mmCIF file of C-alpha atoms in Angstrom:
data_model
loop_
_atom_site.group_PDB
_atom_site.id
_atom_site.type_symbol
_atom_site.label_atom_id
_atom_site.label_comp_id
_atom_site.label_asym_id
_atom_site.label_seq_id
_atom_site.Cartn_x
_atom_site.Cartn_y
_atom_site.Cartn_z
ATOM 1 C CA MET A 1 -5.281 9.473 17.882
ATOM 2 C CA GLU A 2 -7.007 11.095 20.838
ATOM 3 C CA ASN A 3 -5.037 10.510 24.010
ATOM 4 C CA SER A 4 -6.343 12.226 27.122
ATOM 5 C CA PHE A 5 -2.957 12.183 28.848
ATOM 6 C CA PHE A 6 -1.356 14.242 26.097
ATOM 7 C CA LYS A 7 -4.520 16.315 25.672
ATOM 8 C CA ASP A 8 -4.075 17.436 29.273
ATOM 9 C CA LEU A 9 -0.465 18.454 28.590
ATOM 10 C CA GLU A 10 -1.396 20.740 25.708
ATOM 11 C CA ALA A 11 -2.019 23.677 28.020
ATOM 12 C CA ASN A 12 1.410 23.387 29.639
ATOM 13 C CA ALA A 13 3.610 26.441 29.326
ATOM 14 C CA GLN A 14 7.194 26.509 28.160
ATOM 15 C CA GLY A 15 9.342 25.082 30.954
ATOM 16 C CA ASP A 16 6.606 22.996 32.542
ATOM 17 C CA ASN A 17 7.675 19.453 33.376
ATOM 18 C CA VAL A 18 6.036 16.086 33.700
ATOM 19 C CA ALA A 19 7.637 12.848 34.815
ATOM 20 C CA PHE A 20 9.181 10.855 31.964
ATOM 21 C CA ASP A 21 7.788 7.619 33.393
ATOM 22 C CA ASP A 22 4.244 8.981 33.106
ATOM 23 C CA VAL A 23 4.849 10.050 29.518
ATOM 24 C CA LEU A 24 6.346 6.671 28.635
ATOM 25 C CA GLU A 25 3.313 4.955 30.137
ATOM 26 C CA HIS A 26 1.015 6.874 27.795
ATOM 27 C CA LEU A 27 3.025 6.882 24.567
ATOM 28 C CA CYS A 28 0.999 5.491 21.673
ATOM 29 C CA PHE A 29 2.819 2.315 20.788
ATOM 30 C CA ASN A 30 0.838 0.531 18.072
ATOM 31 C CA ASP A 31 -0.532 -3.001 18.270
ATOM 32 C CA GLN A 32 2.952 -4.309 17.524
ATOM 33 C CA GLY A 33 4.360 -2.217 20.378
ATOM 34 C CA LEU A 34 6.023 0.240 18.013
ATOM 35 C CA ILE A 35 6.123 4.011 17.580
ATOM 36 C CA PRO A 36 7.515 5.850 14.529
ATOM 37 C CA ALA A 37 10.800 7.672 15.107
ATOM 38 C CA ILE A 38 12.267 10.330 12.837
ATOM 39 C CA ALA A 39 16.005 11.023 12.907
ATOM 40 C CA GLN A 40 17.063 14.572 12.076
ATOM 41 C CA GLN A 41 20.628 15.867 11.944
ATOM 42 C CA HIS A 42 20.635 18.290 14.870
ATOM 43 C CA ASP A 43 22.619 21.128 13.312
ATOM 44 C CA THR A 44 21.571 21.095 9.664
ATOM 45 C CA GLY A 45 17.929 20.036 9.991
ATOM 46 C CA GLU A 46 18.413 17.290 7.386
ATOM 47 C CA ILE A 47 15.905 14.487 7.824
ATOM 48 C CA LEU A 48 17.988 11.341 7.805
ATOM 49 C CA MET A 49 15.506 8.488 8.095
ATOM 50 C CA MET A 50 12.327 7.204 9.663
ATOM 51 C CA ALA A 51 12.193 3.916 11.508
ATOM 52 C CA TRP A 52 10.418 2.350 14.476
ATOM 53 C CA MET A 53 11.108 2.024 18.175
ATOM 54 C CA ASN A 54 9.638 -0.236 20.773
ATOM 55 C CA ARG A 55 9.758 0.530 24.467
ATOM 56 C CA ASP A 56 13.105 -1.192 24.950
ATOM 57 C CA SER A 57 14.826 0.528 22.031
ATOM 58 C CA LEU A 58 13.511 3.892 23.145
ATOM 59 C CA LEU A 59 14.829 3.388 26.663
ATOM 60 C CA GLU A 60 18.179 2.128 25.398
ATOM 61 C CA THR A 61 18.460 5.162 23.103
ATOM 62 C CA LEU A 62 17.986 7.498 26.049
ATOM 63 C CA GLU A 63 20.300 5.566 28.321
ATOM 64 C CA ARG A 64 23.211 5.117 25.902
ATOM 65 C CA LYS A 65 22.628 8.302 23.880
ATOM 66 C CA ARG A 66 22.970 6.141 20.781
ATOM 67 C CA VAL A 67 19.900 5.658 18.656
ATOM 68 C CA CYS A 68 18.489 2.151 18.735
ATOM 69 C CA TYR A 69 15.462 1.157 16.649
ATOM 70 C CA TRP A 70 13.383 -1.982 16.417
ATOM 71 C CA SER A 71 13.966 -3.888 13.203
ATOM 72 C CA ARG A 72 10.620 -5.133 11.969
ATOM 73 C CA SER A 73 12.262 -7.431 9.409
ATOM 74 C CA ARG A 74 14.680 -8.980 11.912
ATOM 75 C CA GLN A 75 12.339 -8.632 14.913
ATOM 76 C CA ALA A 76 15.271 -7.527 17.014
ATOM 77 C CA LEU A 77 16.835 -4.419 18.474
ATOM 78 C CA TRP A 78 18.613 -2.493 15.740
ATOM 79 C CA ARG A 79 21.520 -0.593 17.193
ATOM 80 C CA LYS A 80 22.004 1.833 14.327
ATOM 81 C CA GLY A 81 25.565 1.641 13.038
ATOM 82 C CA GLU A 82 26.461 -1.487 15.006
ATOM 83 C CA SER A 83 27.836 -3.178 11.904
ATOM 84 C CA SER A 84 28.410 -0.187 9.597
ATOM 85 C CA GLY A 85 29.833 2.193 12.187
ATOM 86 C CA HIS A 86 27.309 4.762 10.986
ATOM 87 C CA THR A 87 25.965 5.543 14.418
ATOM 88 C CA GLN A 88 23.565 8.223 15.528
ATOM 89 C CA GLN A 89 24.507 10.004 18.710
ATOM 90 C CA LEU A 90 21.396 11.276 20.425
ATOM 91 C CA VAL A 91 21.407 15.010 21.038
ATOM 92 C CA GLU A 92 17.783 15.345 22.096
ATOM 93 C CA MET A 93 14.591 13.325 21.961
ATOM 94 C CA ARG A 94 11.264 15.048 21.388
ATOM 95 C CA ILE A 95 7.696 13.771 21.498
ATOM 96 C CA ASP A 96 4.787 15.111 19.492
ATOM 97 C CA CYS A 97 1.534 16.625 20.719
ATOM 98 C CA ASP A 98 -0.483 13.425 20.780
ATOM 99 C CA GLY A 99 2.295 11.101 21.846
ATOM 100 C CA ASP A 100 2.353 9.016 18.708
ATOM 101 C CA ALA A 101 5.647 10.051 17.116
ATOM 102 C CA ILE A 102 9.230 10.506 18.267
ATOM 103 C CA LEU A 103 11.798 12.940 16.896
ATOM 104 C CA CYS A 104 15.455 12.193 17.551
ATOM 105 C CA LEU A 105 17.849 15.061 17.008
ATOM 106 C CA VAL A 106 21.094 13.269 16.320
ATOM 107 C CA ASP A 107 24.672 13.647 15.270
ATOM 108 C CA GLN A 108 25.066 11.180 12.422
ATOM 109 C CA THR A 109 28.413 9.505 11.765
ATOM 110 C CA GLY A 110 28.779 8.747 8.050
ATOM 111 C CA PRO A 111 25.741 8.124 5.865
ATOM 112 C CA ALA A 112 22.398 7.379 7.507
ATOM 113 C CA CYS A 113 20.983 5.246 4.704
ATOM 114 C CA HIS A 114 21.822 1.557 4.237
ATOM 115 C CA THR A 115 22.581 2.442 0.588
ATOM 116 C CA ASN A 116 25.317 4.747 1.930
ATOM 117 C CA ARG A 117 23.495 7.825 0.742
ATOM 118 C CA LYS A 118 23.469 10.609 3.308
ATOM 119 C CA ASN A 119 19.780 10.162 4.020
ATOM 120 C CA CYS A 120 17.022 7.759 3.040
ATOM 121 C CA PHE A 121 14.758 10.240 1.241
ATOM 122 C CA TYR A 122 16.552 10.256 -2.100
ATOM 123 C CA MET A 123 13.580 9.703 -4.394
ATOM 124 C CA SER A 124 11.621 12.752 -5.467
ATOM 125 C CA VAL A 125 8.200 12.720 -7.094
ATOM 126 C CA GLN A 126 8.382 14.824 -10.256
ATOM 127 C CA GLY A 127 5.071 14.738 -12.082
ATOM 128 C CA ASP A 128 4.516 11.315 -13.581
ATOM 129 C CA HIS A 129 7.911 9.966 -12.613
ATOM 130 C CA VAL A 130 10.089 9.538 -9.549
ATOM 131 C CA THR A 131 13.666 10.754 -9.799
ATOM 132 C CA THR A 132 16.665 9.582 -7.802
ATOM 133 C CA ILE A 133 18.230 12.769 -6.426
ATOM 134 C CA ALA A 134 21.358 11.448 -4.694
ATOM 135 C CA ASP A 135 24.161 9.157 -5.792
ATOM 136 C CA ILE A 136 25.911 6.559 -3.680
ATOM 137 C CA PRO A 137 29.264 8.213 -2.896
ATOM 138 C CA GLU A 138 32.188 6.823 -4.885
ATOM 139 C CA LYS A 139 33.946 5.478 -1.801
ATOM 140 C CA TYR A 140 31.044 3.170 -1.025
ATOM 141 C CA LYS A 141 30.606 1.760 -4.552
ATOM 142 C CA MET B 1 10.684 -3.927 5.380
ATOM 143 C CA GLU B 2 12.360 -5.655 2.457
ATOM 144 C CA ASN B 3 10.693 -4.612 -0.767
ATOM 145 C CA SER B 4 12.292 -5.956 -3.924
ATOM 146 C CA PHE B 5 10.911 -3.147 -6.064
ATOM 147 C CA PHE B 6 12.717 -0.505 -4.036
ATOM 148 C CA LYS B 7 15.740 -2.765 -3.579
ATOM 149 C CA ASP B 8 16.130 -2.738 -7.367
ATOM 150 C CA LEU B 9 16.022 1.079 -7.421
ATOM 151 C CA GLU B 10 18.876 1.433 -4.937
ATOM 152 C CA ALA B 11 21.503 1.273 -7.670
ATOM 153 C CA ASN B 12 19.882 4.076 -9.676
ATOM 154 C CA ALA B 13 22.078 7.096 -10.262
ATOM 155 C CA GLN B 14 21.141 10.698 -9.653
ATOM 156 C CA GLY B 15 18.720 11.754 -12.376
ATOM 157 C CA ASP B 16 17.420 8.265 -13.137
ATOM 158 C CA ASN B 17 13.651 8.066 -13.403
ATOM 159 C CA VAL B 18 10.978 5.466 -12.818
ATOM 160 C CA ALA B 19 7.266 5.807 -13.494
ATOM 161 C CA PHE B 20 5.320 7.224 -10.562
ATOM 162 C CA ASP B 21 2.531 4.690 -11.112
ATOM 163 C CA ASP B 22 4.991 1.834 -10.606
ATOM 164 C CA VAL B 23 6.304 3.405 -7.410
ATOM 165 C CA LEU B 24 2.784 3.994 -6.101
ATOM 166 C CA GLU B 25 1.954 0.364 -6.815
ATOM 167 C CA HIS B 26 4.810 -0.770 -4.578
ATOM 168 C CA LEU B 27 4.631 1.741 -1.726
ATOM 169 C CA CYS B 28 4.393 -0.003 1.645
ATOM 170 C CA PHE B 29 0.960 0.941 2.864
ATOM 171 C CA ASN B 30 0.315 -0.892 6.132
ATOM 172 C CA ASP B 31 -2.567 -3.255 6.817
ATOM 173 C CA GLN B 32 -4.808 -0.233 7.303
ATOM 174 C CA GLY B 33 -3.715 1.135 3.937
ATOM 175 C CA LEU B 34 -1.619 3.879 5.504
ATOM 176 C CA ILE B 35 1.942 5.161 5.182
ATOM 177 C CA PRO B 36 3.639 7.603 7.573
ATOM 178 C CA ALA B 37 4.202 11.098 6.196
ATOM 179 C CA ILE B 38 6.548 13.684 7.662
ATOM 180 C CA ALA B 39 5.975 17.382 6.938
ATOM 181 C CA GLN B 40 9.077 19.570 6.901
ATOM 182 C CA GLN B 41 9.151 23.308 6.256
ATOM 183 C CA HIS B 42 10.995 23.463 2.948
ATOM 184 C CA ASP B 43 13.231 26.464 3.626
ATOM 185 C CA THR B 44 14.056 26.177 7.324
ATOM 186 C CA GLY B 45 14.183 22.386 7.735
ATOM 187 C CA GLU B 46 11.843 22.547 10.727
ATOM 188 C CA ILE B 47 9.968 19.296 11.217
ATOM 189 C CA LEU B 48 6.359 20.326 11.534
ATOM 190 C CA MET B 49 4.445 17.115 12.160
ATOM 191 C CA MET B 50 4.056 13.455 11.347
ATOM 192 C CA ALA B 51 0.755 11.998 10.227
ATOM 193 C CA TRP B 52 -0.565 9.298 7.900
ATOM 194 C CA MET B 53 -1.623 9.128 4.282
ATOM 195 C CA ASN B 54 -3.624 6.578 2.400
ATOM 196 C CA ARG B 55 -3.467 6.204 -1.354
ATOM 197 C CA ASP B 56 -6.239 8.732 -1.958
ATOM 198 C CA SER B 57 -4.778 11.421 0.303
ATOM 199 C CA LEU B 58 -1.346 10.958 -1.254
ATOM 200 C CA LEU B 59 -2.756 11.352 -4.752
ATOM 201 C CA GLU B 60 -4.826 14.366 -3.739
ATOM 202 C CA THR B 61 -1.753 15.964 -2.158
ATOM 203 C CA LEU B 62 0.167 15.626 -5.410
ATOM 204 C CA GLU B 63 -2.721 16.786 -7.567
ATOM 205 C CA ARG B 64 -3.727 19.847 -5.544
ATOM 206 C CA LYS B 65 -0.276 20.654 -4.121
ATOM 207 C CA ARG B 66 -1.975 20.933 -0.733
ATOM 208 C CA VAL B 67 -1.128 18.324 1.874
ATOM 209 C CA CYS B 68 -3.969 15.970 2.669
ATOM 210 C CA TYR B 69 -3.627 13.244 5.319
ATOM 211 C CA TRP B 70 -5.857 10.424 6.451
ATOM 212 C CA SER B 71 -7.383 11.049 9.853
ATOM 213 C CA ARG B 72 -7.296 7.792 11.777
ATOM 214 C CA SER B 73 -9.623 9.161 14.474
ATOM 215 C CA ARG B 74 -12.199 10.467 12.004
ATOM 216 C CA GLN B 75 -11.528 7.791 9.363
ATOM 217 C CA ALA B 76 -11.747 10.453 6.696
ATOM 218 C CA LEU B 77 -9.543 12.536 4.439
ATOM 219 C CA TRP B 78 -7.935 15.298 6.461
ATOM 220 C CA ARG B 79 -7.293 18.300 4.279
ATOM 221 C CA LYS B 80 -4.788 20.024 6.504
ATOM 222 C CA GLY B 81 -5.943 23.546 7.317
ATOM 223 C CA GLU B 82 -9.434 23.087 5.889
ATOM 224 C CA SER B 83 -11.025 24.483 9.028
ATOM 225 C CA SER B 84 -8.072 26.359 10.588
ATOM 226 C CA GLY B 85 -6.673 27.877 7.414
ATOM 227 C CA HIS B 86 -3.274 26.498 8.429
ATOM 228 C CA THR B 87 -2.602 24.804 5.130
ATOM 229 C CA GLN B 88 0.538 23.119 3.873
ATOM 230 C CA GLN B 89 1.441 23.913 0.298
ATOM 231 C CA LEU B 90 3.396 21.038 -1.167
ATOM 232 C CA VAL B 91 6.801 22.023 -2.488
ATOM 233 C CA GLU B 92 8.131 18.513 -3.078
ATOM 234 C CA MET B 93 7.299 14.960 -2.101
ATOM 235 C CA ARG B 94 10.064 12.466 -1.411
ATOM 236 C CA ILE B 95 10.002 8.725 -0.765
ATOM 237 C CA ASP B 96 12.467 6.800 1.320
ATOM 238 C CA CYS B 97 14.768 3.963 0.309
ATOM 239 C CA ASP B 98 12.425 1.115 1.169
ATOM 240 C CA GLY B 99 9.199 2.841 0.190
ATOM 241 C CA ASP B 100 7.687 2.881 3.644
ATOM 242 C CA ALA B 101 7.806 6.578 4.523
ATOM 243 C CA ILE B 102 6.912 9.846 2.786
ATOM 244 C CA LEU B 103 8.564 13.223 3.289
ATOM 245 C CA CYS B 104 6.597 16.297 2.279
ATOM 246 C CA LEU B 105 8.578 19.496 1.918
ATOM 247 C CA VAL B 106 5.932 22.141 2.465
ATOM 248 C CA ASP B 107 5.284 25.807 2.905
ATOM 249 C CA GLN B 108 3.256 26.002 6.097
ATOM 250 C CA THR B 109 0.696 28.773 6.592
ATOM 251 C CA GLY B 110 0.384 29.617 10.292
ATOM 252 C CA PRO B 111 1.108 27.019 12.963
ATOM 253 C CA ALA B 112 1.255 23.347 11.987
ATOM 254 C CA CYS B 113 0.114 21.950 15.326
ATOM 255 C CA HIS B 114 -3.527 21.746 16.374
ATOM 256 C CA THR B 115 -2.441 23.425 19.636
ATOM 257 C CA ASN B 116 -1.366 26.398 17.488
ATOM 258 C CA ARG B 117 2.275 25.837 18.304
ATOM 259 C CA LYS B 118 4.523 26.124 15.275
ATOM 260 C CA ASN B 119 5.202 22.410 15.186
ATOM 261 C CA CYS B 120 3.983 19.311 17.000
ATOM 262 C CA PHE B 121 7.290 18.272 18.578
ATOM 263 C CA TYR B 122 7.191 20.601 21.558
ATOM 264 C CA MET B 123 7.974 18.111 24.321
ATOM 265 C CA SER B 124 11.612 17.379 25.051
ATOM 266 C CA VAL B 125 12.913 14.486 27.126
ATOM 267 C CA GLN B 126 15.247 15.899 29.761
ATOM 268 C CA GLY B 127 16.510 13.133 32.023
ATOM 269 C CA ASP B 128 13.683 11.897 34.210
ATOM 270 C CA HIS B 129 11.210 14.504 33.060
ATOM 271 C CA VAL B 130 9.670 15.803 29.865
ATOM 272 C CA THR B 131 9.687 19.547 29.356
ATOM 273 C CA THR B 132 7.340 21.629 27.222
ATOM 274 C CA ILE B 133 9.616 23.753 25.036
ATOM 275 C CA ALA B 134 7.128 25.963 23.185
ATOM 276 C CA ASP B 135 4.227 28.132 24.286
ATOM 277 C CA ILE B 136 0.941 28.591 22.497
ATOM 278 C CA PRO B 137 1.291 32.057 20.926
ATOM 279 C CA GLU B 138 -0.679 34.766 22.727
ATOM 280 C CA LYS B 139 -2.958 35.421 19.770
ATOM 281 C CA TYR B 140 -4.286 31.876 19.860
ATOM 282 C CA LYS B 141 -4.970 31.734 23.594
#
């Protein structure tokens, strides 16, 4: 969506800085206070998952360098890996051009998906059917 | 969010199929009829952008093998690259474990971002500031 704050930043050159607090103030949290966040394994480029952050989870992620989402089903902070141990160490956080999506470059410990598959995108559309393209590893069965 | 249809698919093994129409029926479109869609360059793993699809744009994307989003600002189908020529050829569409996010593996022509940067995630959080990490290429200035 059009956001004049981010529109003004478009012309910035590589290396130009703005204050994080100003950016945070203008991020496009939706009417539930959430912004989509993609987690990508920093060294392989694998997309691990997509979830949601609110302001608090975003700030905690940056402070602790551990990715924290907002669980919409539990309506609570979701410190990724808190129970499973499958944490995501934050390597870098990026923001998109119009301030309505977050990209977390992470170092994933263990599988990212709650099914214990490496990543959550294990269903592939193949014509008129959808094929599962990854198994749950034997050790998690 | 919990979705019993996708919950039931979790146990599927690699190679198992379900009908696309059944999956489409159960995809988690939000209250505006939209689902987040990530575009990733198929061969390099670069995350190009995140936008939204409705049912029609998703079906058109699969049919034409050209990525089509739903523009929330214009409230219209957004055939990526229709005016700029910077199209996204669909290589493969994937769906995540709980059916609430789409991943499009694409072959991007030209820059993906409307600023003419290669991808939309060109702002990096660096402590108390946010740094622009990519320039607009000279030919687009």
